[in-house]
Coordinates of C-alpha atoms in Angstrom, one line a residue:
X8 CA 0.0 0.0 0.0
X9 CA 1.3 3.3 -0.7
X10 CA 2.4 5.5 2.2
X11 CA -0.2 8.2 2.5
X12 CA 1.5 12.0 2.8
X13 CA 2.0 12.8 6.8
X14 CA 2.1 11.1 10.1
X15 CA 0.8 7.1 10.2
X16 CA -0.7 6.5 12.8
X17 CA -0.3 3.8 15.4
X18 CA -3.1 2.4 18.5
X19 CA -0.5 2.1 21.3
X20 CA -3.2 1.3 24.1
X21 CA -6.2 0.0 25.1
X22 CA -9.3 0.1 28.0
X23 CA -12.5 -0.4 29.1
X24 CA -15.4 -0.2 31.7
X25 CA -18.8 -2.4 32.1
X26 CA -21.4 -1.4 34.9
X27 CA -21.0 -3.8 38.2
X28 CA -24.9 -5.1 37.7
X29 CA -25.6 -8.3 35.2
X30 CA -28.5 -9.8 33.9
X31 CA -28.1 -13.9 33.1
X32 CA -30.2 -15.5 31.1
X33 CA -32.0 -17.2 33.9
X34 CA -33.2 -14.2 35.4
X35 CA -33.9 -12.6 32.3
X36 CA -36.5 -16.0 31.8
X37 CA -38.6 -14.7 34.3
X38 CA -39.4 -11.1 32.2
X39 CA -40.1 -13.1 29.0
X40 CA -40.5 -16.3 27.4
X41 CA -37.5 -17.5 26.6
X42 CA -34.7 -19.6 28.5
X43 CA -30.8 -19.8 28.9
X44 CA -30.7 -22.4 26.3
X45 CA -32.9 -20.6 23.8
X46 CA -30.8 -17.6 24.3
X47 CA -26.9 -19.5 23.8
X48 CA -27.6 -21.3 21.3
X49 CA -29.0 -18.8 19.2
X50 CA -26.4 -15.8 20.0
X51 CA -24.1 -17.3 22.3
X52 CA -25.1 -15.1 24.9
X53 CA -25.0 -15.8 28.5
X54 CA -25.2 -12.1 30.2
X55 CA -25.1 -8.7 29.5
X56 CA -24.1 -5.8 32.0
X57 CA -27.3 -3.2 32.4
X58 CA -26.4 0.6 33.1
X59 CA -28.9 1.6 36.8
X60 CA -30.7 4.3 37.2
X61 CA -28.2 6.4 38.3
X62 CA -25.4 5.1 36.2
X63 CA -24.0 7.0 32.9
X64 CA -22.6 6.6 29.3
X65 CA -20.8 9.4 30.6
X66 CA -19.1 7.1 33.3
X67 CA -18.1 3.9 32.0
X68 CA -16.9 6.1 28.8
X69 CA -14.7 8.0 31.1
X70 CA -12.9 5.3 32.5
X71 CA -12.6 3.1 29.4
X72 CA -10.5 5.9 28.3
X73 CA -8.6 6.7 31.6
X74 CA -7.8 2.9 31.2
X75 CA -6.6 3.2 27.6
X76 CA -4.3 6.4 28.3
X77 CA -2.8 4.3 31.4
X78 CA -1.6 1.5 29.0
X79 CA -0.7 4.3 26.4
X80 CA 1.3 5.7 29.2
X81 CA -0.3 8.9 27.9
X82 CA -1.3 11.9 30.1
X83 CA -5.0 13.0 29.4
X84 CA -3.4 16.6 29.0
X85 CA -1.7 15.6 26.0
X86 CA -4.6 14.3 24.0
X87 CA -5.9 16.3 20.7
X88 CA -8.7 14.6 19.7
X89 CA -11.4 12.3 21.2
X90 CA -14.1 11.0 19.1
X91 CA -16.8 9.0 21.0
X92 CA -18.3 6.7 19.0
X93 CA -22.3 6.2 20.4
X94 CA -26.0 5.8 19.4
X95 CA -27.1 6.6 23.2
X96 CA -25.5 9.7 24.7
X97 CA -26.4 11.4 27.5
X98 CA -27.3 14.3 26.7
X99 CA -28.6 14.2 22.8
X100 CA -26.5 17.2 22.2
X101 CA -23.4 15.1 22.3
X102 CA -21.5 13.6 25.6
X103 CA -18.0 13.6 24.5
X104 CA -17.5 17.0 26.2
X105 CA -18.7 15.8 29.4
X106 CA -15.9 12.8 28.6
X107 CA -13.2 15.5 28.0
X108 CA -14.0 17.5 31.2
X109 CA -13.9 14.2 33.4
X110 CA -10.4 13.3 32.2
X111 CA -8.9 16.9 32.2
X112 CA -8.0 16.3 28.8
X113 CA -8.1 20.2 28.3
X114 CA -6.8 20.4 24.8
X115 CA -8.5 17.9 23.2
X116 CA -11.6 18.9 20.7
X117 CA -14.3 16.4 21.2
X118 CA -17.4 15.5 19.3
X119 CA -19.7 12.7 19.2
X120 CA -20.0 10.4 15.9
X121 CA -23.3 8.2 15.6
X122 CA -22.7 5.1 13.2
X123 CA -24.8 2.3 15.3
X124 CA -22.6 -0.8 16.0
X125 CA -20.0 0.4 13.2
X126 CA -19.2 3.0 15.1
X127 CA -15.8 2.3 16.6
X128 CA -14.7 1.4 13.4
X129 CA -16.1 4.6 11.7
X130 CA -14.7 6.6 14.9
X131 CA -11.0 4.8 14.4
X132 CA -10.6 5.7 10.8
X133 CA -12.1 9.3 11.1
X134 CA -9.4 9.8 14.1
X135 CA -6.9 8.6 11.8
X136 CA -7.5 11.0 8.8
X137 CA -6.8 14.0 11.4
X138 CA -3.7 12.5 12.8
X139 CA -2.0 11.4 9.3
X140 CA -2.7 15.0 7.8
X141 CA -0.6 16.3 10.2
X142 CA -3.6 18.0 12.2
X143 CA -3.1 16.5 15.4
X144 CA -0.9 13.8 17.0
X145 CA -2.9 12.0 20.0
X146 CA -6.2 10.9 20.1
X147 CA -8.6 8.8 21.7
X148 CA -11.1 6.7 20.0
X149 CA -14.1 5.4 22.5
X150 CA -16.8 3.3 21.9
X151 CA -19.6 3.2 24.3
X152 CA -23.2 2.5 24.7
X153 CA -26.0 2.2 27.1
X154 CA -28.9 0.3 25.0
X155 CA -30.7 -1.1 27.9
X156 CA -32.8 2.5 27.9
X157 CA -34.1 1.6 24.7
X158 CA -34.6 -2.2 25.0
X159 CA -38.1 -3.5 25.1
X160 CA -38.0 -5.5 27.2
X161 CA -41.5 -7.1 26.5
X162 CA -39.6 -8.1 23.0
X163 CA -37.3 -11.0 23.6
X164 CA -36.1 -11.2 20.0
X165 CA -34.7 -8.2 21.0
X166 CA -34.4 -7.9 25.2
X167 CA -32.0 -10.7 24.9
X168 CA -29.0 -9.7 22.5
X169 CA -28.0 -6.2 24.0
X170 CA -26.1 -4.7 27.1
X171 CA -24.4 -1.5 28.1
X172 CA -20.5 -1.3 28.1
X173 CA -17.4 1.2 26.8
X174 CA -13.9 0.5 24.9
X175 CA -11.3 3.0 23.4
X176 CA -7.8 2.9 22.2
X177 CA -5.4 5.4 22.0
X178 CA -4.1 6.5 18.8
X179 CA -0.7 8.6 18.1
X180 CA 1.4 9.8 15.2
X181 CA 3.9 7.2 14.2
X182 CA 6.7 7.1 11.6
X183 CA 5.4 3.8 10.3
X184 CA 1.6 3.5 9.4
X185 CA 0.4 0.8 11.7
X186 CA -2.7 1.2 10.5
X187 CA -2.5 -1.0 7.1
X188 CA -5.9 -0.6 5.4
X189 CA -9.8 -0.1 5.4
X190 CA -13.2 0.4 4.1
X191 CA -16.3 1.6 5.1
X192 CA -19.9 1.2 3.5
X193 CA -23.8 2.5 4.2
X194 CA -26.9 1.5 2.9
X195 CA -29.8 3.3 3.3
X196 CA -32.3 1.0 1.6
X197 CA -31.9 -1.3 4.5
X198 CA -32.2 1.4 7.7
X199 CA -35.9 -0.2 8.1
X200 CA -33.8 -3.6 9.4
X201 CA -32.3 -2.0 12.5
X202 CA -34.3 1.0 14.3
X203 CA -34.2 3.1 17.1
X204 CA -36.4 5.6 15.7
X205 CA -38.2 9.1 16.7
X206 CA -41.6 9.2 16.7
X207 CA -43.7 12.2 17.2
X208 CA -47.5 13.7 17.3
X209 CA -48.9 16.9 16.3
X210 CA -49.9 19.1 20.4
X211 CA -51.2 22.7 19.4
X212 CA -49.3 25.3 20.1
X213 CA -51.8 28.4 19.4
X214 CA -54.2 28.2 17.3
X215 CA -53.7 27.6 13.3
X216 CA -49.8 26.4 14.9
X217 CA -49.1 22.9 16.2
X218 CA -46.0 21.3 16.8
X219 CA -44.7 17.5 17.1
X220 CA -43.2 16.4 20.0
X221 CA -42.4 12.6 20.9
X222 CA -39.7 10.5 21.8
X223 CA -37.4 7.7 20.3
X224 CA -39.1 4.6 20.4
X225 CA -37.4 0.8 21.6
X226 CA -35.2 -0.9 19.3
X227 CA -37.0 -3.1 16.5
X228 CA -35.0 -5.4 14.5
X229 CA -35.7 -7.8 11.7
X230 CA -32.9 -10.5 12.7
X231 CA -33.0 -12.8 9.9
X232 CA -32.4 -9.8 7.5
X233 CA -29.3 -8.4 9.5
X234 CA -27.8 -11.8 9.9
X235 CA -28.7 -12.3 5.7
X236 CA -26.8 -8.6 5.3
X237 CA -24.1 -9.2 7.8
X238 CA -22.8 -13.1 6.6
X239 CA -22.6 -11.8 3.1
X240 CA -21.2 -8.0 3.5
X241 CA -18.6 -8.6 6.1
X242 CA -16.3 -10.8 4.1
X243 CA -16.3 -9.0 1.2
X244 CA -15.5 -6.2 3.3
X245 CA -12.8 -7.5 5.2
X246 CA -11.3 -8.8 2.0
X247 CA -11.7 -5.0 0.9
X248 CA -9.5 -3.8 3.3
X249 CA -7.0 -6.5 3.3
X250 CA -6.5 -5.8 0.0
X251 CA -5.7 -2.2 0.4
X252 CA -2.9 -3.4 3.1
X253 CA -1.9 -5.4 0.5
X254 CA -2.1 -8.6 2.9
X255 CA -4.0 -12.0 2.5
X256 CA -6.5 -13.7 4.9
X257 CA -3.7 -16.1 6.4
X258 CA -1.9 -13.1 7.7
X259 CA -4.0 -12.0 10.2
X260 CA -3.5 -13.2 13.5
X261 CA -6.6 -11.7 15.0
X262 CA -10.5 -11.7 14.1
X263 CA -12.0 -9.0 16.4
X264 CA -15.5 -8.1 14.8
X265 CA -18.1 -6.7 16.6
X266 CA -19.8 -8.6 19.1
X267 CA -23.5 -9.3 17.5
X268 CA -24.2 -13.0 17.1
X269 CA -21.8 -15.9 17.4
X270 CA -23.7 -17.4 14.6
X271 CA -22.3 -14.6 12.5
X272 CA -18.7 -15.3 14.0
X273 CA -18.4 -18.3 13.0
X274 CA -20.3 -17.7 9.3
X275 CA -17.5 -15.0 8.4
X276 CA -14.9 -16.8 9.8
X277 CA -15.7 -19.8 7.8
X278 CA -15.9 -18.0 4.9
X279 CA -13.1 -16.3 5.2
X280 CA -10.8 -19.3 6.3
X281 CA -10.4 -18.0 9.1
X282 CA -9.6 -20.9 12.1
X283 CA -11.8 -20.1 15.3
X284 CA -9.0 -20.4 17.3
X285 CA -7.9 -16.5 15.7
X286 CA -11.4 -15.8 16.6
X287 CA -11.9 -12.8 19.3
X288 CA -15.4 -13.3 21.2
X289 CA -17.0 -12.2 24.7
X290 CA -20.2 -11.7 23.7
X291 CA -21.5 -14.2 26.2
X292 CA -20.5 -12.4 28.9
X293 CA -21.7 -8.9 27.7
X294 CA -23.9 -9.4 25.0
X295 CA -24.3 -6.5 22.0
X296 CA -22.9 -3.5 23.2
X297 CA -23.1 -1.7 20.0
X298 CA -20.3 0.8 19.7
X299 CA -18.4 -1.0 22.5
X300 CA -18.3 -4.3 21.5
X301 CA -15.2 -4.1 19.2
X302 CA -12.7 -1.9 21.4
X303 CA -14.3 -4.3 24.9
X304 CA -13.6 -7.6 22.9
X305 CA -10.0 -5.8 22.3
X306 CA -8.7 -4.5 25.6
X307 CA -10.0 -7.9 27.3
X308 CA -7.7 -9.4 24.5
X309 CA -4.7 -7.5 25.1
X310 CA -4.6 -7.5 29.4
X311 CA -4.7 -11.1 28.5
X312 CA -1.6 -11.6 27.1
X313 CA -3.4 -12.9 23.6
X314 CA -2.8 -10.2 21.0
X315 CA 0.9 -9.1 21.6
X316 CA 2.8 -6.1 19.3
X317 CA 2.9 -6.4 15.7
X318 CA 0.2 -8.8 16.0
X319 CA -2.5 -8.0 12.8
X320 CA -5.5 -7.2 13.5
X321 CA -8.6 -7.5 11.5
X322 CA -11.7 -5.5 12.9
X323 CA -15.3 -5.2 11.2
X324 CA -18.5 -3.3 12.1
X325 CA -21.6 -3.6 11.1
X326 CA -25.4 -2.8 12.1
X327 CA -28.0 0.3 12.1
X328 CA -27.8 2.5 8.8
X329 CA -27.2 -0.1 7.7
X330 CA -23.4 0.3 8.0
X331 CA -20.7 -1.8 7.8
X332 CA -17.0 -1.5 7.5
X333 CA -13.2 -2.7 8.2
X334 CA -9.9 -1.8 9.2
X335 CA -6.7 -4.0 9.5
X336 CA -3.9 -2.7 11.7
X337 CA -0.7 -3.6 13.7
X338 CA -1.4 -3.3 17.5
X339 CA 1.4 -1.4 19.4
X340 CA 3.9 0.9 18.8
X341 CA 6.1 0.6 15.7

């Protein structure tokens, strides 16, 4: 791959946060229909961490990244840019200012991006594009999401797939581009798969004036479609990406896609070629986290000793939008 003009970029740490309180699938039996091994052997789910009343994207975002600059070895001061990937902040204005303020990361410009359960991955190559044009040289990249406040939880083809959590990596200027290739896709003819959509009704305001006011609605979801979409897109976009790094499937020592279905695990690892033993998966102890899943399934596989430097990662996205997308990098510094 040709080197792009400016910086590369390398991810030279890694964190993340759950809330303390779980939900099994036993318990969750007893607020629908459905049973522990219903729920497994249909996602590969177990648990999922649930967000209380007075718990906070805000939070767990927070010290996902605290975590990340500590393995960085990064001060929070020294951060340029943070880009908080989420579909549930907050505030609805945005909550990666409240994230900056908490860490005292004073000179860092910070805004929200909203790509569903792509996010991380949108967030991670957006970050990139400001670092390797020479605009910045530090950033953090957080995925987070609290879902469980727009779960129905009446639904369970819904109620049992999702749970609240945060990752984020840092990223820095490097000499060598660690981060090797990617692509990213939408498809707006397939948003009515995935929704967590507004809906409002007319109140009068005065007369001859009325205005709509509503809220957003629980998640719907037709299942079979996104698994249809998600088996068939994410190959062809990993092999995308792995093309523009100029690498094959056999060179990747790590699978870490988001954390959805471990039906869909194992459907694009096989058509990839790719042995399960490269696979990355937690979702049974967390469940869909959206945005967090990718950068969660990460940092666990790092503080284990699994992924080491230089080892190549493979990442993919996909969900609401519908988007998808990948990126292939080294981990650690070059």
């Amino acid at each position: 791959m040709a080197q792009r003009v400016g910086a590369g970029v390398a991810i030279t740490g890694s964190g993340s946060s759950v809330p303390e309180r779980y939900l099994d699938n036993e318990a969750l039996s007893r607020v629908v229909d459905t049973s522990d091994e219903w729920i497994a052997s249909r996602t590969g789910i177990r648990q999922r961490r649930l967000a209380d009343a007075a718990g906070s994207l805000r939070a767990i975002a927070t010290q996902a990244a605290q975590n990340a600059l500590d393995m960085a070895g990064v001060a929070a001061s020294e951060i340029d840019l943070i880009v908080l990937a989420t579909s549930t902040p907050d505030d609805l204005f945005g909550s990666a200012s409240q994230i900056q303020h908490d860490l005292g990361a004073t000179q860092a410009t910070a805004f929200d991006l909203t790509a569903a359960c792509s996010g991380f991955v949108f967030g991670l190559v957006t970050a990139a594009q400001f670092i390797q044009n020479g605009v910045y040289r530090k950033a953090l990249i957080i995925g987070a999401d609290v879902l469980s406040r727009w779960v129905d939880w009446s639904d369970r083809r819904t109620c049992v797939l999702f749970g609240d959590g945060a990752g984020a990596v840092v990223m820095e200027a490097s000499e060598r581009d660690r981060l090797l290739g990617f692509e990213l896709r939408s498809d707006g003819t397939l948003n009515h798969c995935l929704n967590l959509a507004y809906q409002g009704q007319d109140r009068e305001l005065v007369d001859g004036v009325a205005i709509a006011q509503g809220t957003f609605q629980p998640i719907t979801m037709n299942g079979q479609e996104v698994y249809r979409f998600a088996v068939k897109r994410v190959p062809e976009v990993i092999e995308k990406a792995l093309f523009r790094a100029e690498l094959t499937v056999d060179q990747i020592d790590w699978l870490v896609m988001h954390q959805a279905n471990q039906r869909i695990l194992d459907a694009v690892a096989e058509r990839l070629g790719i042995p399960s033993e490269k696979v990355i998966s937690n979702m049974a102890s967390y469940g869909n986290t959206s945005a967090a899943s990718i950068p969660l399934a990460l940092d666990e596989a790092v503080r284990r000793g699994d992924i080491k430097p230089d080892d190549i990662i493979a990442t993919a996205g996909f969900g609401a939008g519908l988007t998808w997308g990948a990126a292939v990098f080294r981990w650690g510094a070059s």
